[in-house]
mmCIF file of C-alpha atoms in Angstrom:
data_model
loop_
_atom_site.group_PDB
_atom_site.id
_atom_site.type_symbol
_atom_site.label_atom_id
_atom_site.label_comp_id
_atom_site.label_asym_id
_atom_site.label_seq_id
_atom_site.Cartn_x
_atom_site.Cartn_y
_atom_site.Cartn_z
ATOM 1 C CA UNK A 16 -16.291 21.694 -38.751
ATOM 2 C CA UNK A 17 -18.047 18.488 -37.676
ATOM 3 C CA UNK A 18 -21.796 19.079 -37.699
ATOM 4 C CA UNK A 19 -22.795 15.533 -36.761
ATOM 5 C CA UNK A 20 -25.016 15.646 -33.649
ATOM 6 C CA UNK A 21 -23.356 14.390 -30.485
ATOM 7 C CA UNK A 22 -26.133 11.854 -29.916
ATOM 8 C CA UNK A 23 -25.387 10.301 -33.304
ATOM 9 C CA UNK A 24 -21.726 9.897 -32.379
ATOM 10 C CA UNK A 25 -22.755 8.106 -29.180
ATOM 11 C CA UNK A 26 -25.238 5.907 -31.006
ATOM 12 C CA UNK A 27 -22.582 4.963 -33.554
ATOM 13 C CA UNK A 28 -20.081 4.086 -30.819
ATOM 14 C CA UNK A 29 -22.685 2.031 -28.975
ATOM 15 C CA UNK A 30 -23.488 0.162 -32.174
ATOM 16 C CA UNK A 31 -19.805 -0.583 -32.782
ATOM 17 C CA UNK A 32 -19.308 -1.841 -29.230
ATOM 18 C CA UNK A 33 -22.489 -3.885 -29.473
ATOM 19 C CA UNK A 34 -21.389 -5.501 -32.716
ATOM 20 C CA UNK A 35 -18.002 -6.208 -31.204
ATOM 21 C CA UNK A 36 -19.668 -7.871 -28.227
ATOM 22 C CA UNK A 37 -21.827 -10.009 -30.518
ATOM 23 C CA UNK A 38 -18.770 -11.042 -32.533
ATOM 24 C CA UNK A 39 -16.916 -11.980 -29.361
ATOM 25 C CA UNK A 40 -19.889 -13.904 -28.019
ATOM 26 C CA UNK A 41 -20.212 -15.728 -31.320
ATOM 27 C CA UNK A 42 -16.749 -17.217 -30.816
ATOM 28 C CA UNK A 43 -17.598 -18.612 -27.369
ATOM 29 C CA UNK A 44 -18.075 -22.363 -27.413
ATOM 30 C CA UNK A 45 -19.750 -24.471 -24.721
ATOM 31 C CA UNK A 46 -18.649 -28.110 -24.680
ATOM 32 C CA UNK A 47 -20.323 -30.691 -22.444
ATOM 33 C CA UNK A 48 -18.018 -33.692 -22.083
ATOM 34 C CA UNK A 49 -17.818 -36.940 -20.134
ATOM 35 C CA UNK A 50 -15.963 -36.690 -16.809
ATOM 36 C CA UNK A 51 -13.233 -39.049 -18.014
ATOM 37 C CA UNK A 52 -12.281 -36.466 -20.657
ATOM 38 C CA UNK A 53 -11.634 -33.692 -18.118
ATOM 39 C CA UNK A 54 -7.838 -33.479 -18.226
ATOM 40 C CA UNK A 55 -7.473 -34.365 -21.884
ATOM 41 C CA UNK A 56 -10.136 -31.936 -23.103
ATOM 42 C CA UNK A 57 -8.766 -29.106 -20.985
ATOM 43 C CA UNK A 58 -5.498 -29.556 -22.879
ATOM 44 C CA UNK A 59 -7.349 -29.880 -26.198
ATOM 45 C CA UNK A 60 -9.269 -26.685 -25.422
ATOM 46 C CA UNK A 61 -6.074 -24.744 -24.759
ATOM 47 C CA UNK A 62 -4.581 -25.970 -28.034
ATOM 48 C CA UNK A 63 -7.798 -25.146 -29.915
ATOM 49 C CA UNK A 64 -7.879 -21.596 -28.549
ATOM 50 C CA UNK A 65 -4.241 -21.121 -29.525
ATOM 51 C CA UNK A 66 -5.008 -22.300 -33.062
ATOM 52 C CA UNK A 67 -8.151 -20.141 -33.244
ATOM 53 C CA UNK A 68 -7.318 -16.659 -31.894
ATOM 54 C CA UNK A 69 -10.351 -15.061 -30.254
ATOM 55 C CA UNK A 70 -12.091 -18.370 -29.596
ATOM 56 C CA UNK A 71 -13.112 -19.202 -26.026
ATOM 57 C CA UNK A 72 -14.009 -22.758 -24.987
ATOM 58 C CA UNK A 73 -16.046 -23.315 -21.827
ATOM 59 C CA UNK A 74 -16.272 -26.902 -20.597
ATOM 60 C CA UNK A 75 -18.936 -28.645 -18.553
ATOM 61 C CA UNK A 76 -17.684 -32.015 -17.273
ATOM 62 C CA UNK A 77 -19.948 -34.636 -15.685
ATOM 63 C CA UNK A 78 -21.263 -38.140 -16.275
ATOM 64 C CA UNK A 79 -22.699 -38.554 -19.777
ATOM 65 C CA UNK A 80 -26.270 -39.221 -18.574
ATOM 66 C CA UNK A 81 -26.680 -36.011 -16.572
ATOM 67 C CA UNK A 82 -25.070 -34.012 -19.389
ATOM 68 C CA UNK A 83 -27.659 -35.381 -21.816
ATOM 69 C CA UNK A 84 -30.428 -34.507 -19.360
ATOM 70 C CA UNK A 85 -29.156 -30.926 -19.184
ATOM 71 C CA UNK A 86 -29.206 -30.656 -22.984
ATOM 72 C CA UNK A 87 -32.729 -32.096 -23.104
ATOM 73 C CA UNK A 88 -33.798 -29.432 -20.614
ATOM 74 C CA UNK A 89 -32.471 -26.657 -22.846
ATOM 75 C CA UNK A 90 -28.965 -25.997 -21.504
ATOM 76 C CA UNK A 91 -27.004 -23.813 -23.984
ATOM 77 C CA UNK A 92 -24.538 -26.396 -25.307
ATOM 78 C CA UNK A 93 -22.714 -26.341 -28.647
ATOM 79 C CA UNK A 94 -20.861 -29.674 -28.578
ATOM 80 C CA UNK A 95 -21.495 -32.912 -26.682
ATOM 81 C CA UNK A 96 -18.918 -35.682 -26.137
ATOM 82 C CA UNK A 97 -20.065 -38.823 -24.321
ATOM 83 C CA UNK A 98 -18.207 -41.865 -22.996
ATOM 84 C CA UNK A 99 -20.477 -44.351 -24.728
ATOM 85 C CA UNK A 100 -22.544 -44.835 -27.856
ATOM 86 C CA UNK A 101 -25.754 -45.533 -25.937
ATOM 87 C CA UNK A 102 -25.995 -42.017 -24.518
ATOM 88 C CA UNK A 103 -25.295 -40.437 -27.900
ATOM 89 C CA UNK A 104 -27.887 -42.747 -29.484
ATOM 90 C CA UNK A 105 -30.452 -41.377 -27.024
ATOM 91 C CA UNK A 106 -29.454 -37.840 -27.989
ATOM 92 C CA UNK A 107 -29.894 -38.708 -31.658
ATOM 93 C CA UNK A 108 -33.328 -40.276 -31.088
ATOM 94 C CA UNK A 109 -34.407 -37.087 -29.304
ATOM 95 C CA UNK A 110 -33.325 -35.065 -32.381
ATOM 96 C CA UNK A 111 -30.779 -33.135 -30.322
ATOM 97 C CA UNK A 112 -27.835 -33.559 -32.705
ATOM 98 C CA UNK A 113 -26.986 -31.472 -35.759
ATOM 99 C CA UNK A 114 -27.268 -33.750 -38.765
ATOM 100 C CA UNK A 115 -24.022 -35.195 -40.069
ATOM 101 C CA UNK A 116 -21.837 -33.978 -37.186
ATOM 102 C CA UNK A 117 -21.619 -37.158 -35.063
ATOM 103 C CA UNK A 118 -18.257 -38.919 -35.145
ATOM 104 C CA UNK A 119 -16.164 -41.248 -32.975
ATOM 105 C CA UNK A 120 -12.902 -39.731 -31.770
ATOM 106 C CA UNK A 121 -11.346 -41.962 -29.094
ATOM 107 C CA UNK A 122 -11.368 -45.294 -27.301
ATOM 108 C CA UNK A 123 -10.552 -46.309 -23.761
ATOM 109 C CA UNK A 124 -10.133 -49.432 -21.638
ATOM 110 C CA UNK A 125 -12.008 -50.554 -18.528
ATOM 111 C CA UNK A 126 -9.721 -51.459 -15.621
ATOM 112 C CA UNK A 127 -10.085 -52.583 -12.023
ATOM 113 C CA UNK A 128 -8.056 -50.528 -9.556
ATOM 114 C CA UNK A 129 -7.257 -50.836 -5.862
ATOM 115 C CA UNK A 130 -5.795 -48.344 -3.378
ATOM 116 C CA UNK A 131 -2.013 -48.088 -3.581
ATOM 117 C CA UNK A 132 -1.921 -49.059 0.093
ATOM 118 C CA UNK A 133 -3.767 -52.346 -0.502
ATOM 119 C CA UNK A 134 -1.815 -55.397 0.636
ATOM 120 C CA UNK A 135 -3.015 -57.496 -2.303
ATOM 121 C CA UNK A 136 -4.697 -57.131 -5.679
ATOM 122 C CA UNK A 137 -7.321 -59.331 -7.346
ATOM 123 C CA UNK A 138 -5.752 -61.420 -10.087
ATOM 124 C CA UNK A 139 -9.092 -62.071 -11.780
ATOM 125 C CA UNK A 140 -12.626 -60.707 -11.577
ATOM 126 C CA UNK A 141 -13.899 -63.695 -9.597
ATOM 127 C CA UNK A 142 -11.519 -62.740 -6.766
ATOM 128 C CA UNK A 143 -13.874 -59.829 -6.009
ATOM 129 C CA UNK A 144 -16.229 -62.392 -4.496
ATOM 130 C CA UNK A 145 -13.744 -62.974 -1.675
ATOM 131 C CA UNK A 146 -14.420 -61.577 1.793
ATOM 132 C CA UNK A 147 -11.420 -59.244 1.437
ATOM 133 C CA UNK A 148 -13.411 -57.122 -1.006
ATOM 134 C CA UNK A 149 -16.362 -55.779 0.959
ATOM 135 C CA UNK A 150 -16.882 -52.470 -0.881
ATOM 136 C CA UNK A 151 -16.516 -52.210 -4.656
ATOM 137 C CA UNK A 152 -17.282 -49.058 -6.629
ATOM 138 C CA UNK A 153 -18.434 -48.211 -10.120
ATOM 139 C CA UNK A 154 -20.626 -45.561 -11.670
ATOM 140 C CA UNK A 155 -24.421 -45.634 -11.313
ATOM 141 C CA UNK A 156 -25.354 -47.848 -14.294
ATOM 142 C CA UNK A 157 -28.467 -45.874 -15.249
ATOM 143 C CA UNK A 158 -26.566 -42.634 -15.811
ATOM 144 C CA UNK A 159 -22.814 -43.312 -15.858
ATOM 145 C CA UNK A 160 -21.355 -45.233 -18.827
ATOM 146 C CA UNK A 161 -18.536 -46.826 -16.804
ATOM 147 C CA UNK A 162 -21.245 -48.414 -14.651
ATOM 148 C CA UNK A 163 -22.919 -49.950 -17.689
ATOM 149 C CA UNK A 164 -19.618 -51.281 -19.027
ATOM 150 C CA UNK A 165 -18.890 -52.713 -15.575
ATOM 151 C CA UNK A 166 -22.233 -54.441 -15.129
ATOM 152 C CA UNK A 167 -22.054 -56.012 -18.579
ATOM 153 C CA UNK A 168 -18.588 -57.413 -17.790
ATOM 154 C CA UNK A 169 -19.660 -58.630 -14.352
ATOM 155 C CA UNK A 170 -22.694 -60.342 -15.854
ATOM 156 C CA UNK A 171 -20.527 -61.946 -18.541
ATOM 157 C CA UNK A 172 -18.286 -63.315 -15.772
ATOM 158 C CA UNK A 173 -21.290 -64.717 -13.883
ATOM 159 C CA UNK A 174 -20.672 -62.510 -10.838
ATOM 160 C CA UNK A 175 -23.856 -60.411 -10.733
ATOM 161 C CA UNK A 176 -25.380 -62.038 -7.644
ATOM 162 C CA UNK A 177 -22.082 -62.382 -5.769
ATOM 163 C CA UNK A 178 -21.195 -58.712 -6.117
ATOM 164 C CA UNK A 179 -24.655 -57.168 -5.741
ATOM 165 C CA UNK A 180 -24.346 -56.445 -1.970
ATOM 166 C CA UNK A 181 -20.904 -54.876 -2.397
ATOM 167 C CA UNK A 182 -21.578 -52.012 -4.795
ATOM 168 C CA UNK A 183 -20.881 -48.405 -3.875
ATOM 169 C CA UNK A 184 -22.082 -46.282 -6.793
ATOM 170 C CA UNK A 185 -20.482 -43.029 -7.894
ATOM 171 C CA UNK A 186 -22.089 -40.138 -9.767
ATOM 172 C CA UNK A 187 -19.219 -40.157 -12.267
ATOM 173 C CA UNK A 188 -16.120 -42.182 -13.037
ATOM 174 C CA UNK A 189 -14.034 -39.514 -11.302
ATOM 175 C CA UNK A 190 -15.993 -40.004 -8.092
ATOM 176 C CA UNK A 191 -15.236 -43.726 -8.285
ATOM 177 C CA UNK A 192 -11.566 -42.877 -8.791
ATOM 178 C CA UNK A 193 -11.642 -40.643 -5.719
ATOM 179 C CA UNK A 194 -13.249 -43.367 -3.605
ATOM 180 C CA UNK A 195 -10.386 -45.729 -4.447
ATOM 181 C CA UNK A 196 -7.678 -43.066 -4.135
ATOM 182 C CA UNK A 197 -8.916 -42.284 -0.601
ATOM 183 C CA UNK A 198 -9.157 -46.024 0.195
ATOM 184 C CA UNK A 199 -12.856 -45.636 0.988
ATOM 185 C CA UNK A 200 -13.555 -48.763 -1.070
ATOM 186 C CA UNK A 201 -11.532 -51.920 -1.621
ATOM 187 C CA UNK A 202 -11.630 -51.776 -5.427
ATOM 188 C CA UNK A 203 -13.218 -49.794 -8.234
ATOM 189 C CA UNK A 204 -13.917 -49.929 -11.949
ATOM 190 C CA UNK A 205 -12.639 -46.922 -13.918
ATOM 191 C CA UNK A 206 -11.103 -46.217 -17.301
ATOM 192 C CA UNK A 207 -7.396 -46.674 -17.811
ATOM 193 C CA UNK A 208 -7.000 -42.935 -18.478
ATOM 194 C CA UNK A 209 -8.473 -42.145 -15.046
ATOM 195 C CA UNK A 210 -6.203 -44.622 -13.289
ATOM 196 C CA UNK A 211 -3.167 -42.934 -14.851
ATOM 197 C CA UNK A 212 -4.123 -39.638 -13.181
ATOM 198 C CA UNK A 213 -3.917 -41.102 -9.667
ATOM 199 C CA UNK A 214 -1.038 -43.526 -10.168
ATOM 200 C CA UNK A 215 0.485 -42.533 -6.801
ATOM 201 C CA UNK A 216 -2.708 -43.357 -4.882
ATOM 202 C CA UNK A 217 -4.106 -46.258 -6.911
ATOM 203 C CA UNK A 218 -2.792 -49.153 -8.930
ATOM 204 C CA UNK A 219 -4.304 -51.128 -11.782
ATOM 205 C CA UNK A 220 -5.058 -54.690 -10.718
ATOM 206 C CA UNK A 221 -6.261 -55.932 -14.089
ATOM 207 C CA UNK A 222 -7.719 -54.938 -17.426
ATOM 208 C CA UNK A 223 -11.395 -55.842 -17.705
ATOM 209 C CA UNK A 224 -12.727 -57.147 -21.023
ATOM 210 C CA UNK A 225 -15.898 -55.372 -22.155
ATOM 211 C CA UNK A 226 -18.738 -56.759 -24.235
ATOM 212 C CA UNK A 227 -18.719 -53.564 -26.314
ATOM 213 C CA UNK A 228 -15.748 -51.243 -26.972
ATOM 214 C CA UNK A 229 -15.339 -48.200 -24.725
ATOM 215 C CA UNK A 230 -15.902 -45.766 -27.577
ATOM 216 C CA UNK A 231 -16.313 -41.976 -27.395
ATOM 217 C CA UNK A 232 -18.594 -40.132 -29.867
ATOM 218 C CA UNK A 233 -18.828 -36.364 -30.292
ATOM 219 C CA UNK A 234 -21.473 -34.235 -32.031
ATOM 220 C CA UNK A 235 -22.715 -30.700 -32.443
ATOM 221 C CA UNK A 236 -26.017 -29.882 -30.750
ATOM 222 C CA UNK A 237 -28.789 -28.866 -33.143
ATOM 223 C CA UNK A 238 -29.660 -25.733 -31.157
ATOM 224 C CA UNK A 239 -26.029 -24.530 -31.034
ATOM 225 C CA UNK A 240 -25.589 -20.766 -31.229
ATOM 226 C CA UNK A 241 -22.076 -21.286 -32.605
ATOM 227 C CA UNK A 242 -22.431 -23.900 -35.333
ATOM 228 C CA UNK A 243 -19.225 -22.909 -37.131
ATOM 229 C CA UNK A 244 -17.224 -23.068 -33.907
ATOM 230 C CA UNK A 245 -18.750 -26.408 -33.010
ATOM 231 C CA UNK A 246 -17.753 -27.950 -36.328
ATOM 232 C CA UNK A 247 -14.264 -26.476 -36.018
ATOM 233 C CA UNK A 248 -13.829 -27.900 -32.513
ATOM 234 C CA UNK A 249 -14.980 -31.372 -33.558
ATOM 235 C CA UNK A 250 -12.615 -31.260 -36.520
ATOM 236 C CA UNK A 251 -9.758 -30.206 -34.222
ATOM 237 C CA UNK A 252 -10.452 -33.067 -31.784
ATOM 238 C CA UNK A 253 -10.246 -35.525 -34.681
ATOM 239 C CA UNK A 254 -7.216 -33.871 -36.286
ATOM 240 C CA UNK A 255 -3.620 -35.056 -35.864
ATOM 241 C CA UNK A 256 -2.838 -32.429 -33.176
ATOM 242 C CA UNK A 257 -6.027 -33.255 -31.265
ATOM 243 C CA UNK A 258 -5.406 -36.995 -31.462
ATOM 244 C CA UNK A 259 -1.828 -36.511 -30.286
ATOM 245 C CA UNK A 260 -3.072 -34.735 -27.161
ATOM 246 C CA UNK A 261 -5.608 -37.478 -26.458
ATOM 247 C CA UNK A 262 -2.912 -40.110 -26.955
ATOM 248 C CA UNK A 263 -0.776 -38.338 -24.391
ATOM 249 C CA UNK A 264 -3.538 -38.848 -21.823
ATOM 250 C CA UNK A 265 -3.859 -42.552 -22.592
ATOM 251 C CA UNK A 266 -6.714 -42.566 -25.096
ATOM 252 C CA UNK A 267 -6.427 -44.617 -28.255
ATOM 253 C CA UNK A 268 -7.692 -43.839 -31.745
ATOM 254 C CA UNK A 269 -11.304 -44.687 -32.625
#
């Protein structure tokens, strides 16, 4: 005959369920990643979860600058992937990164795109000074890496003053892509991987040389509640399977 008090049975069951909930929560992983990684990282996340039964990856996609601001304000993030080194450098200087976890994992290319319906395409950057190109889009330089890459290239080409009145700034590279896809602007600067997503609505006019490589770093956040999962995810992104997925979306190796 079982003489264990009923309340003790209930307490034991509650403890088991509670521990199970904690274990499940411990496998949840929050990844904040640059907007240009949206499609590729969604595929990487699915592959990671398949390789790590029980793991759950939740993504937060936006421009790198706002993502960093969220982390600085205490957002619960385990892993951060930015579209430039400058943003990750700022995270490092603010002591937001777990020591020894930062690594480069991909590269991209800056391109100039026009709506698919456009009658003509610029053959060189200086063509953007023509009257035919009244509205040109890129990301807000202060917070969106593609905007900084763009402005550096425009300055290198000596076009800063000529293009200044024409800029329509987007909050992320994907917003710039949408502006061009909807023909709301005459041309836009995005990454090659973004242009490939809307190849029916946009076309690449030319590849734009950048003063610094379009390089993507990734790191675990120091306040991560899932340090083991964060390290595993970073390792998976840099592994052969992870790199193969990124390659499929147009990214190149670091």
